[in-house]
Amino acid sequence: MAPTPDAPGSDALDHLRELVRIPTMSRTDVAETEWAPFDSFIEALPRLYPALHGALDREIVAGHSLLYRWAGTEPSSAPTVLMAHYDVVPATEEGWEHPPFAAELSGAGDEQLVWGRGTLDDKGSLVAALEGVEAAVLAGVVPRADLYLSFGHDEETVGSGAQAIVELLASRGIRPGFVLDEGGAVVEGIFPGVTQPIAVVGVSEKGIVTVTLTVEQGGGHASTPPKLSATARLARAIVRLNRKPFRSGFTPTNLEMIETLGGHTSGPLHWVFGNLWLTRPLLLGLFGRLSDETAAMIRTTQAVTQLSGSQAANALAERATATVNIRVAVGSSVAAAVEHVRRAIRDPEVVIAVPQASEPSPVSPTSGPAWDLLRSTIADSYPGTIVTPYVMLAASDSRHYARISDNVYRFSPFRMSKQERGTLHAMNERMHVATFLRGVEFYTRLVRSLGSEN
Ligand SMILES: [Zn+2]
């Protein structure tokens, strides 16, 4: 059946399946990346979206990232950017119920699932955005402001593609009025007392710091160890660090979320959330204990992720190292995080280095035309859903856009259960077909709202 503008998504599922079958896996060591699938992916798009490729200009940036521009009728209006990425985290067939790159379907009706690496992260969004634009072009819609599609090829590793696109746009003096990338989703059961589905929209994201701790010592034989070996000294530092979590506190975004969601609770909870001036300390304690997710929302987190010591069982380590991954809360800074580590460890023999750092991103407003459009499009696509801002705990490509736009939002228009969220970057990634089609509807609405019919 030919796609018609009135039936968005009629071919969308086939397109998603075809693109999920192309194993565009990002490798941490970029030299190990196989580029042939990336080339195939780029080649497949004009065949799947002929109308779009007729109406939009396409540039290939940084080797494999894609930047499309659809010229608007009002060149003076601030452009819109719809972002996604088409690289995926590596997967092998081991442990998968359906192979990761086969895009198999299971179940039927509302329970039908499409399986595969990239369905949720992030080819689902990418395909939904392409479907929305293709349908709009076929319907004779033209955007008022320029509309860009910005598709990164290495979000899961270095994010160089998105960075290069932002540099290119900046060099052309472009300041988007609205940027939308992956991030929050439509979720349920995340907030006490709220039974309706909740659309969480990321208005900011935490910063990231990688800190290394190194202790160096003249090695020697393990039969004659010193009182405090390099590894023991390092272990003491880690224990001291673990005993000193960062101080907790609500950010303005946290408070706005609590107020928004609290308004939908009833009884005693309604009172608790409605009287934050009194109940704030109590809630802070509750967030700290409720789950790892709520605990991460209220503070900078630190996790020791890598350890190394001696190469041999009977040799003392000449050098012992630990890597600490820190996620910096909005409102705090990289410098404050490093200072915290130094103070917690209080040992000058442990050398602290900072190989990688990025500050938390600025907070996008929860008012104004971009927010209002996003909010109303969510409301139309998911009736009865509460829309709330939140701070994203993970990092996305969209943080690069903060340089050139004040309105950067992170939201994937899909309903995701806790179980489905658990398959992100893990085995058995999958999505409900009905949810995917709803996401296509979301982008179709959004793109139409940005344009006028000719
Ligand atoms: Zn992603």
Coordinates of C-alpha atoms and ligand atoms in Angstrom, one line a residue:
M1 CA 0.0 0.0 0.0
A2 CA 1.3 3.4 -0.9
P3 CA 1.8 5.8 2.0
T4 CA -0.8 8.5 2.2
P5 CA -0.5 11.7 4.1
D6 CA -3.6 10.9 6.1
A7 CA -2.3 7.6 7.3
P8 CA 1.1 8.3 8.8
G9 CA 3.0 5.2 9.8
S10 CA 1.4 2.9 7.2
D11 CA 4.9 2.0 6.0
A12 CA 6.7 3.2 9.1
L13 CA 7.1 -0.1 10.8
D14 CA 8.7 -1.6 7.6
H15 CA 11.1 1.3 7.5
L16 CA 12.0 0.9 11.1
R17 CA 12.6 -2.8 10.7
E18 CA 14.8 -2.3 7.6
L19 CA 17.0 0.3 9.4
V20 CA 17.2 -1.7 12.7
R21 CA 18.6 -4.6 10.5
I22 CA 21.6 -2.5 9.6
P23 CA 24.1 -3.0 12.5
T24 CA 25.5 0.5 12.9
M25 CA 27.4 -0.3 16.0
S26 CA 29.5 2.4 17.7
R27 CA 32.8 1.1 19.2
T28 CA 34.5 2.8 22.1
D29 CA 37.7 2.4 20.2
V30 CA 36.7 4.3 17.1
A31 CA 39.3 2.4 15.0
E32 CA 37.3 -0.8 15.5
T33 CA 34.1 0.7 14.0
E34 CA 33.0 -1.0 10.8
W35 CA 31.9 1.8 8.6
A36 CA 30.1 -0.3 5.8
P37 CA 26.8 -0.5 7.8
F38 CA 26.9 3.3 8.3
D39 CA 27.3 3.8 4.5
S40 CA 24.4 1.4 3.9
F41 CA 22.3 3.2 6.4
I42 CA 22.9 6.6 4.7
E43 CA 22.2 5.0 1.2
A44 CA 18.9 3.5 2.3
L45 CA 17.3 6.7 3.4
P46 CA 16.6 8.4 0.0
R47 CA 14.9 5.2 -1.2
L48 CA 12.7 5.0 2.0
Y49 CA 11.9 8.7 2.0
P50 CA 11.9 10.0 -1.6
A51 CA 9.6 13.0 -1.0
L52 CA 11.8 14.2 1.9
H53 CA 15.0 13.8 -0.1
G54 CA 13.4 15.9 -2.9
A55 CA 12.4 18.8 -0.7
L56 CA 15.3 18.9 1.8
D57 CA 19.0 19.6 1.3
R58 CA 21.4 17.0 2.9
E59 CA 24.9 17.4 4.1
I60 CA 27.2 14.7 5.4
V61 CA 29.2 16.0 8.3
A62 CA 32.2 14.5 10.2
G63 CA 32.2 11.5 7.9
H64 CA 28.8 9.9 8.7
S65 CA 26.5 12.4 10.5
L66 CA 23.6 13.8 8.6
L67 CA 22.3 17.3 8.5
Y68 CA 19.1 18.0 6.5
R69 CA 17.7 21.5 6.0
W70 CA 14.1 22.2 4.9
A71 CA 13.9 25.9 3.9
G72 CA 11.1 27.7 5.6
T73 CA 8.9 30.4 4.2
E74 CA 9.9 32.9 7.0
P75 CA 13.7 33.1 6.8
S76 CA 13.8 35.5 9.8
S77 CA 12.2 33.0 12.2
A78 CA 14.5 31.0 14.5
P79 CA 14.9 27.5 13.1
T80 CA 13.8 24.2 14.6
V81 CA 16.2 21.2 15.0
L82 CA 15.0 17.6 15.4
M83 CA 17.8 15.4 16.6
A84 CA 18.4 11.7 16.8
H85 CA 21.3 9.3 16.4
Y86 CA 21.6 6.2 14.3
D87 CA 24.6 4.5 15.9
V88 CA 23.8 1.8 18.5
V89 CA 25.6 0.2 21.4
P90 CA 27.2 -3.2 20.3
A91 CA 25.2 -6.4 20.8
T92 CA 25.8 -10.0 20.1
E93 CA 23.0 -12.7 19.8
E94 CA 24.0 -14.1 23.2
G95 CA 21.1 -13.7 25.7
W96 CA 18.6 -12.2 23.2
E97 CA 15.2 -13.8 22.8
H98 CA 15.2 -12.5 19.3
P99 CA 18.4 -11.6 17.5
P100 CA 19.4 -8.0 18.0
F101 CA 19.7 -7.1 14.3
A102 CA 16.8 -9.1 12.8
A103 CA 13.9 -6.7 13.8
E104 CA 11.6 -9.7 14.4
L105 CA 8.0 -9.1 15.5
S106 CA 6.2 -11.1 18.2
G107 CA 2.7 -11.0 19.7
A108 CA -0.3 -9.4 18.2
G109 CA -2.6 -6.4 18.5
D110 CA -1.7 -3.9 21.3
E111 CA 0.9 -6.4 22.6
Q112 CA 2.8 -6.7 19.4
L113 CA 6.5 -6.0 19.8
V114 CA 9.4 -5.2 17.5
W115 CA 12.7 -6.5 18.8
G116 CA 16.1 -5.2 18.1
R117 CA 19.1 -3.0 19.1
G118 CA 18.2 0.6 18.4
T119 CA 14.4 0.3 18.5
L120 CA 14.2 2.5 21.6
D121 CA 17.7 4.0 21.4
D122 CA 17.4 5.8 19.0
K123 CA 16.3 4.6 15.6
G124 CA 12.7 4.7 16.7
S125 CA 12.9 8.5 17.1
L126 CA 14.9 8.9 14.0
V127 CA 12.4 7.0 11.9
A128 CA 9.4 8.7 13.5
A129 CA 10.9 12.1 12.7
L130 CA 11.6 11.1 9.0
E131 CA 8.0 9.7 8.7
G132 CA 6.7 13.0 10.1
V133 CA 8.6 15.1 7.6
E134 CA 7.9 12.7 4.6
A135 CA 4.1 12.9 5.4
A136 CA 4.3 16.7 5.6
V137 CA 6.1 17.0 2.3
L138 CA 3.5 14.7 0.7
A139 CA 0.7 16.8 2.2
G140 CA 2.2 20.0 0.7
V141 CA 3.2 21.4 4.1
V142 CA 6.1 23.9 4.1
P143 CA 7.7 24.9 7.4
R144 CA 7.5 28.5 8.5
A145 CA 11.0 28.6 10.0
D146 CA 13.8 26.5 8.6
L147 CA 13.6 22.9 9.9
Y148 CA 16.7 20.9 10.4
L149 CA 17.2 17.2 11.0
S150 CA 20.4 16.5 12.8
F151 CA 21.4 12.8 13.0
G152 CA 24.6 11.9 14.8
H153 CA 26.6 8.8 14.0
D154 CA 28.6 8.4 17.2
E155 CA 26.3 9.5 20.1
E156 CA 27.1 6.3 22.1
T157 CA 30.8 7.0 22.2
V158 CA 32.3 10.5 21.5
G159 CA 29.5 12.5 20.1
S160 CA 31.8 14.1 17.6
G161 CA 29.2 14.1 14.8
A162 CA 26.7 16.3 16.8
Q163 CA 29.5 18.5 17.9
A164 CA 30.7 19.1 14.3
I165 CA 27.1 19.8 13.2
V166 CA 26.7 22.4 16.0
E167 CA 30.0 24.0 15.0
L168 CA 28.8 24.2 11.4
L169 CA 25.5 25.8 12.4
A170 CA 27.3 28.2 14.7
S171 CA 29.7 29.2 11.9
R172 CA 26.7 30.1 9.8
G173 CA 25.2 32.2 12.6
I174 CA 22.2 29.9 13.2
R175 CA 20.5 30.1 16.5
P176 CA 17.7 27.5 16.7
G177 CA 14.5 28.5 18.7
F178 CA 13.7 24.9 19.4
V179 CA 15.8 21.8 19.6
L180 CA 14.3 18.3 20.3
D181 CA 16.4 15.2 21.1
E182 CA 16.0 11.9 22.8
G183 CA 15.7 11.8 26.5
G184 CA 12.6 11.5 28.6
A185 CA 9.6 9.4 27.6
V186 CA 6.1 8.6 28.6
V187 CA 6.4 6.6 31.8
E188 CA 4.2 5.3 34.6
G189 CA 4.6 4.6 38.3
I190 CA 7.6 6.8 38.9
F191 CA 6.1 9.1 41.4
P192 CA 4.2 8.2 44.6
G193 CA 0.5 8.7 44.4
V194 CA 0.3 9.5 40.6
T195 CA -1.5 6.9 38.6
Q196 CA -1.7 8.8 35.2
P197 CA 1.0 8.4 32.6
I198 CA 3.7 11.1 32.9
A199 CA 5.7 12.6 30.0
V200 CA 9.1 13.6 31.5
V201 CA 10.8 16.2 29.3
G202 CA 14.5 16.8 30.0
V203 CA 15.2 20.5 30.3
S204 CA 18.8 20.0 31.3
E205 CA 21.3 17.2 31.9
K206 CA 23.9 16.5 34.5
G207 CA 27.6 17.1 33.8
I208 CA 30.2 14.3 33.6
V209 CA 33.7 14.1 35.1
T210 CA 36.1 11.3 34.9
V211 CA 38.6 11.4 37.7
T212 CA 41.6 9.1 38.0
L213 CA 43.2 8.3 41.3
T214 CA 46.8 7.1 41.1
V215 CA 49.2 5.9 43.8
E216 CA 52.8 5.2 42.8
Q217 CA 55.3 3.4 44.9
G218 CA 58.6 1.5 44.4
G219 CA 57.3 -2.0 43.8
G220 CA 59.1 -5.1 45.0
H221 CA 58.3 -8.6 46.0
A222 CA 55.0 -9.4 47.6
S223 CA 56.8 -11.4 50.3
T224 CA 58.2 -8.2 51.9
P225 CA 55.4 -5.7 51.6
P226 CA 55.5 -2.2 53.2
K227 CA 52.9 -1.3 55.8
L228 CA 50.7 0.6 53.3
S229 CA 51.1 -0.7 49.8
A230 CA 50.0 1.3 46.8
T231 CA 46.9 -0.8 46.4
A232 CA 46.0 -0.6 50.1
R233 CA 46.5 3.2 50.0
L234 CA 44.2 3.4 46.9
A235 CA 41.6 1.2 48.6
R236 CA 41.6 3.5 51.7
A237 CA 41.0 6.5 49.4
I238 CA 38.1 4.7 47.7
V239 CA 36.5 3.8 51.1
R240 CA 36.9 7.4 52.3
L241 CA 35.3 8.7 49.1
N242 CA 32.4 6.2 49.4
R243 CA 31.8 7.5 53.0
K244 CA 31.3 11.0 51.7
P245 CA 28.5 11.3 49.2
F246 CA 27.9 14.7 47.7
R247 CA 25.4 16.9 49.6
S248 CA 21.8 16.5 48.5
G249 CA 19.4 19.3 47.5
F250 CA 16.5 20.0 45.2
T251 CA 17.2 22.0 42.1
P252 CA 14.5 24.4 40.8
T253 CA 13.7 21.8 38.1
N254 CA 13.2 19.1 40.8
L255 CA 10.8 21.4 42.7
E256 CA 8.9 22.2 39.5
M257 CA 8.5 18.5 38.9
I258 CA 7.3 17.8 42.4
E259 CA 4.8 20.7 42.3
T260 CA 3.5 19.6 38.9
L261 CA 3.2 15.9 39.8
G262 CA 2.1 16.6 43.4
G263 CA -0.9 18.5 42.1
H264 CA -2.2 15.2 40.7
T265 CA -2.0 13.3 43.9
S266 CA -4.8 13.2 46.6
G267 CA -5.1 12.9 50.3
P268 CA -2.1 13.3 52.6
L269 CA 0.4 13.1 49.7
H270 CA -1.3 16.1 48.1
W271 CA -0.8 18.0 51.3
V272 CA 2.9 16.9 51.5
F273 CA 3.6 18.0 48.0
G274 CA 1.6 21.1 48.3
N275 CA 3.5 22.4 51.4
L276 CA 7.1 22.2 50.3
W277 CA 8.0 25.1 52.5
L278 CA 7.5 22.7 55.4
T279 CA 8.0 19.2 54.0
R280 CA 11.1 19.8 51.9
P281 CA 13.6 18.2 54.3
L282 CA 11.3 15.2 54.7
L283 CA 11.0 14.8 50.9
L284 CA 14.7 15.1 50.4
G285 CA 15.3 12.2 52.8
L286 CA 12.6 10.2 51.0
F287 CA 14.1 10.8 47.5
G288 CA 17.5 9.7 48.9
R289 CA 16.0 6.3 50.0
L290 CA 13.2 5.6 47.5
S291 CA 15.3 4.3 44.6
D292 CA 18.8 4.7 43.0
E293 CA 17.1 6.9 40.4
T294 CA 15.5 9.3 42.8
A295 CA 18.7 9.4 44.8
A296 CA 20.6 10.4 41.7
M297 CA 18.1 13.2 41.0
I298 CA 19.0 15.1 44.1
R299 CA 22.8 15.1 44.1
T300 CA 26.1 14.7 42.3
T301 CA 26.8 11.0 42.2
Q302 CA 30.2 9.2 42.2
A303 CA 31.0 5.7 41.2
V304 CA 34.3 3.9 41.1
T305 CA 34.2 2.1 37.8
Q306 CA 37.7 0.8 37.1
L307 CA 40.6 -0.5 39.1
S308 CA 44.1 -1.7 38.3
G309 CA 47.1 -2.8 40.2
S310 CA 50.0 -5.2 39.8
Q311 CA 50.5 -7.3 36.7
A312 CA 51.6 -10.4 38.7
A313 CA 50.2 -12.3 41.7
N314 CA 53.5 -12.1 43.5
A315 CA 54.6 -8.5 42.6
L316 CA 53.7 -5.4 44.5
A317 CA 52.0 -2.8 42.4
E318 CA 54.3 0.1 41.3
R319 CA 51.2 1.9 40.3
A320 CA 47.6 1.5 41.4
T321 CA 44.8 3.4 39.7
A322 CA 41.1 3.8 40.1
T323 CA 38.6 5.6 37.8
V324 CA 35.8 7.5 39.3
N325 CA 32.8 8.4 37.2
I326 CA 31.0 11.5 38.5
R327 CA 27.7 13.0 37.3
V328 CA 27.5 16.6 38.3
A329 CA 24.2 18.0 39.5
V330 CA 22.7 21.0 37.8
G331 CA 23.7 24.0 39.8
S332 CA 27.0 22.5 40.8
S333 CA 30.3 22.4 38.8
V334 CA 33.2 20.2 37.7
A335 CA 35.5 22.2 39.9
A336 CA 33.3 21.6 43.0
A337 CA 33.2 17.9 42.2
V338 CA 37.0 17.6 41.9
E339 CA 37.4 19.6 45.1
H340 CA 35.0 17.2 46.9
V341 CA 37.0 14.2 45.9
R342 CA 40.3 15.8 47.1
R343 CA 38.8 16.6 50.4
A344 CA 37.1 13.3 50.9
I345 CA 40.4 11.4 50.2
R346 CA 42.6 13.8 52.2
D347 CA 45.8 12.1 51.0
P348 CA 48.4 14.0 48.9
E349 CA 50.0 10.7 47.9
V350 CA 46.9 9.9 45.9
V351 CA 47.3 11.9 42.7
I352 CA 44.1 13.2 41.2
A353 CA 43.8 13.8 37.5
V354 CA 40.8 14.9 35.4
P355 CA 41.1 13.4 31.9
Q356 CA 37.5 14.3 30.9
A357 CA 34.9 16.8 32.1
S358 CA 31.8 18.6 30.9
E359 CA 29.7 21.0 33.0
P360 CA 26.0 20.4 33.6
S361 CA 24.0 21.9 30.7
P362 CA 21.9 25.1 31.1
V363 CA 18.2 24.7 32.0
S364 CA 15.8 25.4 29.2
P365 CA 12.6 27.3 30.1
T366 CA 9.3 25.7 30.9
S367 CA 7.4 28.5 29.2
G368 CA 7.5 30.2 25.8
P369 CA 6.6 29.0 22.3
A370 CA 9.0 26.0 22.1
W371 CA 7.8 24.6 25.4
D372 CA 4.2 25.3 24.7
L373 CA 4.4 23.5 21.3
L374 CA 6.1 20.5 22.7
R375 CA 3.6 20.3 25.6
S376 CA 0.5 20.6 23.4
T377 CA 1.9 18.1 20.9
I378 CA 2.5 15.6 23.7
A379 CA -1.0 16.3 25.1
D380 CA -2.6 15.6 21.7
S381 CA -0.6 12.4 21.1
Y382 CA -1.0 11.1 24.6
P383 CA -4.3 12.4 26.0
G384 CA -4.5 12.4 29.8
T385 CA -0.7 12.5 30.2
I386 CA 0.9 14.9 32.7
V387 CA 3.8 16.8 31.2
T388 CA 6.6 17.7 33.6
P389 CA 10.2 18.9 33.2
Y390 CA 13.1 16.9 34.7
V391 CA 16.8 16.8 34.7
M392 CA 18.2 14.0 32.6
L393 CA 20.6 11.8 34.5
A394 CA 22.5 10.5 31.5
A395 CA 24.2 12.6 28.8
S396 CA 23.0 13.0 25.2
D397 CA 24.2 14.7 22.1
S398 CA 21.8 17.6 22.7
R399 CA 24.1 19.2 25.3
H400 CA 26.3 20.4 22.4
Y401 CA 23.3 22.5 21.2
A402 CA 23.2 24.5 24.4
R403 CA 26.0 26.6 22.8
I404 CA 23.6 27.9 20.1
S405 CA 20.1 27.5 21.6
D406 CA 18.3 28.4 24.8
N407 CA 15.5 25.9 24.1
V408 CA 16.9 22.4 24.1
Y409 CA 14.4 19.7 25.1
R410 CA 15.0 15.9 25.5
F411 CA 12.0 13.8 24.9
S412 CA 11.3 10.5 23.0
P413 CA 7.6 10.3 22.2
F414 CA 7.3 6.7 23.3
R415 CA 5.6 5.0 26.2
M416 CA 8.2 2.9 28.0
S417 CA 7.6 0.6 30.8
K418 CA 10.2 0.1 33.5
Q419 CA 11.0 -3.2 32.0
E420 CA 11.5 -1.7 28.6
R421 CA 13.7 1.1 30.0
G422 CA 15.8 -1.6 31.5
T423 CA 16.6 -3.0 28.0
L424 CA 18.3 0.3 26.9
H425 CA 22.0 -0.5 26.3
A426 CA 21.2 -4.1 27.5
M427 CA 19.8 -7.3 26.0
N428 CA 16.4 -7.7 24.5
E429 CA 15.8 -4.1 23.5
R430 CA 12.3 -3.9 22.1
M431 CA 9.4 -1.6 21.6
H432 CA 5.6 -2.0 21.4
V433 CA 4.6 -1.4 17.8
A434 CA 1.6 0.6 18.9
T435 CA 3.9 2.9 20.9
F436 CA 6.2 3.3 17.9
L437 CA 3.2 4.3 15.7
R438 CA 2.1 6.8 18.4
G439 CA 5.6 8.3 18.2
V440 CA 5.2 8.6 14.4
E441 CA 1.9 10.4 15.1
F442 CA 3.7 12.7 17.5
Y443 CA 6.3 13.8 15.0
T444 CA 3.7 14.1 12.2
R445 CA 1.7 16.5 14.4
L446 CA 4.8 18.4 15.4
V447 CA 6.1 18.9 11.9
R448 CA 2.6 20.0 10.7
S449 CA 2.4 22.5 13.6
L450 CA 5.7 24.0 12.4
G451 CA 4.4 24.6 8.9
S452 CA 1.6 25.9 6.9
E453 CA -0.2 24.1 4.0
N454 CA 0.5 25.3 0.5
Ligands
ZN1 ZN 20.5 7.3 22.6

